[in-house]
Coordinates of C-alpha atoms and ligand atoms in Angstrom, one line a residue:
M1 CA 0.0 0.2 0.0
S2 CA 1.2 3.4 -0.8
R3 CA 1.4 6.2 1.8
F4 CA -1.3 8.0 -0.2
M5 CA -4.0 5.5 0.5
S6 CA -6.9 6.8 2.3
E7 CA -7.0 5.9 5.9
K8 CA -10.6 4.7 5.4
F9 CA -9.5 1.8 3.2
A10 CA -6.2 1.0 5.0
S11 CA -7.6 -2.1 6.7
L12 CA -9.8 -3.1 3.8
T13 CA -9.2 -6.9 2.8
P14 CA -10.4 -7.2 -0.8
Y15 CA -12.3 -10.2 -2.2
T16 CA -10.1 -13.1 -3.4
P17 CA -11.5 -14.4 -6.8
G18 CA -10.9 -18.0 -7.8
E19 CA -7.4 -18.5 -9.1
Q20 CA -6.8 -18.1 -12.7
P21 CA -3.2 -19.6 -13.1
K22 CA -1.6 -19.6 -16.7
N23 CA 1.3 -21.8 -16.1
M24 CA -0.5 -24.9 -17.6
Q25 CA -3.8 -26.0 -19.1
Y26 CA -6.0 -26.7 -16.0
V27 CA -9.5 -28.3 -16.0
K28 CA -11.2 -25.2 -14.4
L29 CA -13.6 -26.3 -11.7
N30 CA -13.0 -23.4 -9.5
T31 CA -15.0 -20.4 -10.3
N32 CA -18.5 -21.9 -11.3
E33 CA -18.6 -20.7 -14.8
S34 CA -20.6 -22.5 -17.5
P35 CA -18.7 -25.3 -19.3
F36 CA -20.7 -24.3 -22.5
P37 CA -20.0 -21.3 -24.9
P38 CA -22.3 -18.5 -25.0
S39 CA -25.4 -18.9 -27.4
Q40 CA -24.7 -18.5 -31.0
T41 CA -27.2 -15.5 -31.2
A42 CA -25.4 -13.9 -28.2
Q43 CA -22.1 -14.2 -30.1
T44 CA -23.3 -12.8 -33.5
L45 CA -25.1 -9.8 -31.8
A46 CA -22.0 -9.1 -29.8
S47 CA -19.8 -9.0 -32.9
A48 CA -22.3 -6.8 -34.6
A49 CA -22.3 -4.6 -31.6
A50 CA -18.4 -4.3 -31.7
K51 CA -18.7 -2.1 -34.8
E52 CA -20.3 0.7 -32.8
L53 CA -18.0 0.8 -30.0
Q54 CA -17.2 4.3 -30.9
L55 CA -20.6 5.3 -29.3
Y56 CA -21.5 5.1 -25.6
P57 CA -24.0 2.6 -24.8
D58 CA -27.8 3.3 -23.9
P59 CA -27.5 4.3 -20.1
E60 CA -31.0 3.0 -19.6
C61 CA -30.3 -0.2 -21.4
R62 CA -33.9 0.0 -22.6
T63 CA -34.1 -3.0 -25.0
L64 CA -32.4 -5.4 -22.7
T65 CA -34.1 -4.3 -19.6
Q66 CA -37.4 -4.8 -21.4
A67 CA -36.4 -8.3 -22.6
V68 CA -35.2 -9.1 -18.9
A69 CA -38.5 -7.7 -17.5
D70 CA -40.7 -9.8 -20.2
T71 CA -38.6 -12.8 -19.2
L72 CA -39.5 -12.5 -15.6
G73 CA -43.0 -11.2 -15.9
V74 CA -42.4 -8.0 -14.2
D75 CA -42.5 -4.3 -15.4
F76 CA -39.7 -2.5 -16.9
S77 CA -39.5 -0.2 -14.0
Q78 CA -38.8 -3.2 -11.7
V79 CA -35.4 -4.1 -13.3
L80 CA -32.0 -2.6 -13.1
L81 CA -29.1 -4.1 -15.1
T82 CA -25.6 -4.2 -13.7
N83 CA -21.9 -5.0 -14.5
G84 CA -22.3 -8.4 -13.0
S85 CA -24.5 -9.1 -10.1
D86 CA -21.6 -8.1 -7.7
E87 CA -22.6 -4.5 -8.9
I88 CA -26.0 -4.8 -7.8
L89 CA -25.1 -6.2 -4.4
N90 CA -22.7 -3.4 -3.9
F91 CA -25.4 -0.7 -4.8
A92 CA -27.8 -2.6 -2.4
F93 CA -25.2 -2.3 0.4
M94 CA -24.7 1.4 -0.4
A95 CA -28.3 2.1 -0.6
Y96 CA -29.7 0.0 2.2
C97 CA -27.0 -0.2 5.0
D98 CA -25.4 2.3 7.2
E99 CA -24.1 2.7 10.8
N100 CA -27.9 2.2 12.1
T101 CA -28.7 -0.6 9.6
P102 CA -26.1 -3.2 9.8
A103 CA -25.8 -5.9 6.9
V104 CA -27.0 -9.3 8.3
F105 CA -25.9 -12.5 6.5
P106 CA -25.1 -16.1 7.4
N107 CA -21.5 -16.7 8.6
I108 CA -21.0 -19.2 5.7
T109 CA -22.0 -17.6 2.5
Y110 CA -20.8 -15.8 -0.4
G111 CA -17.3 -14.0 0.8
F112 CA -18.0 -10.9 -1.0
Y113 CA -20.7 -9.7 1.4
S114 CA -18.3 -8.8 4.2
V115 CA -16.1 -7.1 1.8
F116 CA -18.9 -4.9 0.4
A117 CA -19.8 -4.1 4.2
E118 CA -16.2 -3.1 4.8
L119 CA -15.8 -1.2 1.7
N120 CA -19.0 0.7 2.5
R121 CA -17.9 1.0 6.1
V122 CA -21.2 -0.4 7.5
P123 CA -21.3 -3.0 10.5
F124 CA -22.4 -6.5 9.8
V125 CA -23.7 -9.2 11.6
E126 CA -22.9 -12.9 10.9
V127 CA -25.7 -15.4 11.7
P128 CA -24.1 -19.0 12.1
L129 CA -25.3 -21.8 10.0
K130 CA -26.9 -24.8 11.8
P131 CA -24.6 -27.8 12.0
D132 CA -26.1 -29.2 8.9
F133 CA -25.3 -26.0 7.0
T134 CA -28.8 -24.8 6.7
V135 CA -29.7 -21.1 7.6
D136 CA -30.8 -20.4 11.2
V137 CA -34.0 -18.6 10.2
D138 CA -35.2 -18.2 13.7
T139 CA -32.3 -16.4 14.8
L140 CA -32.0 -14.4 11.5
C141 CA -35.5 -13.1 11.9
K142 CA -34.5 -11.7 15.5
T143 CA -31.7 -9.6 14.1
H144 CA -32.0 -5.9 13.0
G145 CA -30.8 -4.7 9.6
T146 CA -30.5 -5.5 5.9
V147 CA -30.6 -9.2 5.1
F148 CA -28.1 -10.8 2.4
L149 CA -29.2 -14.3 1.5
A150 CA -27.4 -16.3 -1.4
N151 CA -30.1 -18.9 -2.3
P152 CA -29.0 -21.4 -3.1
N153 CA -26.4 -20.5 -0.7
A154 CA -22.6 -20.6 -1.6
P155 CA -20.5 -22.6 -1.3
T156 CA -23.1 -25.1 0.3
G157 CA -25.4 -25.2 -2.6
I158 CA -28.2 -25.8 -0.1
E159 CA -31.7 -24.0 -1.2
L160 CA -33.7 -22.3 1.5
A161 CA -37.4 -23.0 1.1
Q162 CA -39.6 -20.1 -0.1
S163 CA -41.8 -20.4 3.2
E164 CA -38.6 -19.6 5.2
I165 CA -37.6 -16.5 2.8
C166 CA -41.3 -15.4 3.5
R167 CA -40.8 -15.7 7.3
I168 CA -37.6 -13.5 7.0
L169 CA -39.4 -10.9 4.9
E170 CA -42.2 -10.9 7.4
S171 CA -39.8 -10.7 10.3
D172 CA -39.8 -6.9 9.8
P173 CA -41.6 -5.4 6.8
N174 CA -39.4 -2.3 7.5
R175 CA -36.0 -4.0 6.4
I176 CA -34.9 -4.9 3.0
V177 CA -34.0 -8.7 2.2
V178 CA -31.8 -9.2 -0.7
V179 CA -32.1 -12.7 -2.1
D180 CA -29.1 -13.4 -4.3
E181 CA -30.2 -16.0 -6.9
A182 CA -26.8 -16.4 -8.7
Y183 CA -27.4 -20.0 -9.0
V184 CA -31.0 -20.4 -8.9
D185 CA -31.4 -22.0 -12.5
F186 CA -30.0 -25.2 -11.5
G187 CA -33.0 -26.5 -9.7
A188 CA -34.1 -24.0 -7.1
Q189 CA -37.1 -21.9 -6.9
S190 CA -36.9 -18.1 -7.6
A191 CA -38.3 -15.5 -5.1
V192 CA -39.3 -13.2 -8.1
A193 CA -42.8 -14.6 -7.7
L194 CA -43.0 -13.0 -4.1
L195 CA -42.2 -9.5 -5.3
E196 CA -45.9 -8.7 -5.6
R197 CA -46.4 -9.6 -2.0
Y198 CA -43.2 -8.0 -0.6
P199 CA -42.3 -4.5 -1.3
N200 CA -39.2 -5.1 1.0
L201 CA -37.7 -7.9 -1.3
L202 CA -34.9 -7.3 -3.9
V203 CA -34.0 -10.3 -6.0
T204 CA -30.5 -10.3 -7.9
Q205 CA -29.6 -12.6 -10.7
T206 CA -26.6 -13.1 -13.0
F207 CA -25.9 -14.0 -16.6
S208 CA -22.5 -15.4 -15.6
K209 CA -23.6 -19.0 -14.7
S210 CA -26.6 -20.6 -16.4
R211 CA -26.3 -18.0 -19.3
S212 CA -22.6 -18.8 -20.1
M213 CA -21.7 -14.9 -19.9
A214 CA -19.2 -14.6 -17.0
G215 CA -16.7 -13.0 -19.2
A216 CA -19.2 -10.3 -20.3
R217 CA -20.1 -9.2 -16.8
L218 CA -24.0 -8.8 -16.7
G219 CA -26.3 -9.2 -13.8
F220 CA -29.6 -7.4 -12.4
G221 CA -31.6 -6.6 -9.7
V222 CA -35.5 -6.9 -9.5
G223 CA -37.8 -5.3 -7.1
S224 CA -40.4 -2.7 -6.5
A225 CA -40.3 0.4 -8.9
D226 CA -39.3 2.4 -5.8
L227 CA -36.4 0.2 -4.8
I228 CA -35.1 0.3 -8.5
C229 CA -35.5 3.9 -8.5
D230 CA -33.1 4.0 -5.2
L231 CA -30.5 1.8 -6.9
N232 CA -30.6 4.0 -10.2
T233 CA -29.6 7.0 -8.0
I234 CA -26.6 5.0 -7.0
K235 CA -25.8 3.8 -10.4
Y236 CA -26.1 7.3 -11.9
S237 CA -23.8 8.5 -9.1
T238 CA -21.1 5.9 -9.9
N239 CA -21.2 4.7 -13.5
P240 CA -24.0 5.6 -15.9
Y241 CA -22.7 3.5 -18.6
N242 CA -22.1 0.4 -16.5
I243 CA -23.2 -1.9 -19.3
N244 CA -21.0 -1.9 -22.5
R245 CA -22.6 -2.2 -26.0
M246 CA -21.2 -5.8 -26.6
T247 CA -22.6 -7.2 -23.2
M248 CA -25.8 -5.6 -24.0
A249 CA -26.1 -7.3 -27.3
A250 CA -24.9 -10.7 -26.0
G251 CA -27.5 -10.6 -23.1
L252 CA -30.3 -9.9 -25.6
G253 CA -29.0 -12.8 -27.7
T254 CA -28.9 -15.1 -24.9
L255 CA -32.6 -14.4 -23.9
Q256 CA -33.5 -14.9 -27.4
D257 CA -32.0 -18.4 -27.2
A258 CA -33.9 -19.3 -23.9
E259 CA -34.1 -22.9 -25.0
Y260 CA -30.2 -23.3 -25.3
T261 CA -29.9 -22.0 -21.8
A262 CA -32.6 -24.3 -20.4
Q263 CA -31.0 -27.2 -22.2
N264 CA -27.7 -26.3 -20.7
C265 CA -29.0 -26.1 -17.1
R266 CA -30.7 -29.6 -17.6
T267 CA -27.4 -31.0 -18.8
V268 CA -25.5 -29.5 -15.8
M269 CA -28.2 -31.0 -13.5
E270 CA -27.8 -34.5 -14.9
T271 CA -24.0 -34.2 -14.8
R272 CA -24.4 -33.0 -11.1
A273 CA -26.5 -36.0 -10.1
E274 CA -24.3 -38.5 -12.0
T275 CA -21.0 -37.0 -10.6
M276 CA -22.5 -37.0 -7.0
A277 CA -23.4 -40.6 -7.3
Q278 CA -20.1 -41.5 -8.3
L279 CA -18.4 -39.3 -5.6
A280 CA -20.7 -41.3 -3.0
A281 CA -19.5 -44.5 -4.3
L282 CA -15.9 -43.3 -3.5
G283 CA -16.9 -42.5 -0.1
F284 CA -17.4 -38.5 -0.4
E285 CA -20.1 -36.9 1.6
M286 CA -22.0 -33.9 0.0
T287 CA -24.6 -31.4 0.8
E288 CA -27.7 -31.3 -1.2
S289 CA -26.7 -28.9 -4.1
K290 CA -29.3 -27.0 -6.1
A291 CA -26.3 -25.1 -7.8
N292 CA -23.7 -25.7 -10.5
F293 CA -21.3 -27.0 -7.9
I294 CA -20.8 -29.8 -5.5
F295 CA -19.6 -29.4 -2.0
A296 CA -17.7 -32.5 -1.0
R297 CA -15.6 -33.9 1.7
H298 CA -14.1 -37.4 2.4
P299 CA -13.8 -38.7 5.9
K300 CA -10.3 -40.1 4.9
L301 CA -9.0 -36.7 3.2
D302 CA -7.8 -33.4 4.4
G303 CA -9.7 -30.7 2.3
E304 CA -6.6 -28.5 1.5
R305 CA -4.3 -31.4 0.8
T306 CA -7.0 -32.8 -1.7
Y307 CA -7.2 -29.3 -3.4
L308 CA -3.6 -29.2 -3.6
A309 CA -3.3 -32.8 -4.9
L310 CA -5.7 -32.1 -7.5
K311 CA -4.1 -29.0 -8.6
E312 CA -0.8 -31.0 -9.1
K313 CA -2.8 -33.3 -11.4
G314 CA -4.1 -30.2 -13.4
I315 CA -7.7 -29.9 -11.9
L316 CA -8.7 -26.6 -10.0
V317 CA -11.1 -26.7 -7.4
R318 CA -12.1 -24.1 -4.8
H319 CA -11.0 -24.6 -1.2
F320 CA -11.9 -22.2 1.8
T321 CA -9.9 -22.0 4.8
K322 CA -12.8 -21.1 7.2
P323 CA -12.5 -23.9 10.0
E324 CA -16.3 -24.8 9.7
I325 CA -15.8 -25.8 5.8
S326 CA -12.1 -26.5 5.5
A327 CA -12.8 -30.2 5.2
Y328 CA -14.8 -29.6 2.0
N329 CA -13.8 -28.4 -1.5
R330 CA -16.3 -26.8 -3.9
I331 CA -16.3 -28.6 -7.1
T332 CA -17.9 -26.6 -10.3
V333 CA -20.1 -29.1 -12.5
G334 CA -18.2 -29.0 -15.8
T335 CA -18.7 -31.3 -18.9
R336 CA -19.1 -35.0 -18.5
E337 CA -15.5 -35.5 -19.8
Q338 CA -14.2 -33.0 -17.1
M339 CA -16.0 -34.8 -14.3
D340 CA -14.6 -38.0 -15.5
L341 CA -11.1 -36.7 -15.1
L342 CA -11.8 -35.3 -11.7
L343 CA -13.3 -38.7 -10.5
A344 CA -10.2 -40.5 -11.9
A345 CA -7.8 -38.1 -10.0
L346 CA -9.7 -38.5 -6.9
A347 CA -9.9 -42.3 -7.2
Q348 CA -6.0 -42.0 -7.5
I349 CA -5.6 -39.5 -4.7
L350 CA -7.6 -42.0 -2.4
E351 CA -5.5 -45.0 -3.5
E352 CA -2.4 -43.0 -2.7
T353 CA -3.7 -42.0 0.7
V354 CA -5.3 -45.0 2.3
Ligands
PMP1 N1 -23.5 -14.1 -5.9 C1 -22.9 -15.4 -5.6 C2 -23.3 -16.3 -4.5 C3 -21.8 -15.8 -6.2 O1 -21.1 -16.9 -6.1 C4 -21.4 -14.9 -7.4 C5 -20.1 -15.3 -8.3 N2 -18.8 -15.2 -7.8 C6 -21.9 -13.5 -7.6 C7 -23.1 -13.3 -6.7 C8 -21.4 -12.7 -8.6 O2 -21.5 -13.0 -9.8 P1 -21.3 -12.1 -11.0 O3 -20.8 -10.6 -10.5 O4 -20.3 -12.9 -12.1 O5 -22.9 -11.8 -11.6

């Protein structure tokens, strides 16, 4: 850090993205990207948009915002597109948390929430997950502040039932509940249908996972028109042109190819089920994942050593050092071929260990 860095950020620990080593060709199962390329229409529209990059993009993103609204069955005024869903999450921290309104989230969840809280200098309360890694809704309902819930949760993949989300929303109608649905398309139920009943609900989603567009950076928030108005105030005060032309075009193409996305999601879910069955046969224990990743541990293997042994064999998975989950690894569901390589490597590691 230079001596010029503002004191307010001196102790900020930034988010650590999944590693992207370039020293060799890895089987990359560590950042929950889609194993499938973006839709053909997305690619075609993005290259056409490249011809107009001398012009600023539409700050209101009208065409794509309307297309997202139509897909979700909500009004144009209820949607705000952002540069990945990380950006809408940060906007929500900026808009709905302050020294009197802490952020509240489970102790095991998406690691960026605590970073956003620190960046925005707002206090945060971590509610411990129950021993089975499910959210402790009773305790959460008794807290005060803005709730951030990844559903399915990361890195466990466990889905919180919609009735439980309603209970949190009803625990205090004067607090905002943000439901982060980055992984919702792999078998979980979306809370978008609850928006009509709960003006304190904000749902965020992303094009990075099910829609194969992690490299384009596109996400969105959906909520009441009033909430979207708040978040637009933040957007126009930070980066009015937050979605570039190529990303906007690719997003539109992806929505036009909805069946391609749906088929990819079905394939990921099938591969997840097959891989989990094979991991179970090797003795692995796993959570019930509704996401495009598997959260697994083995009674005879150390979590970190398994991660390192896989890396040595050219396979990247994600290991977290928090003691509650350090026995586990989070494995992105890739192609069938990638999963076969993973299973073979794990079988070998087990043989070498026991
Ligand atoms: N929420 C969760 C739970 C995530 O795991 C991620 C991906 N790292 C995001 C949000 C943000 O994804 P993106 O910014 O690519 O939309």
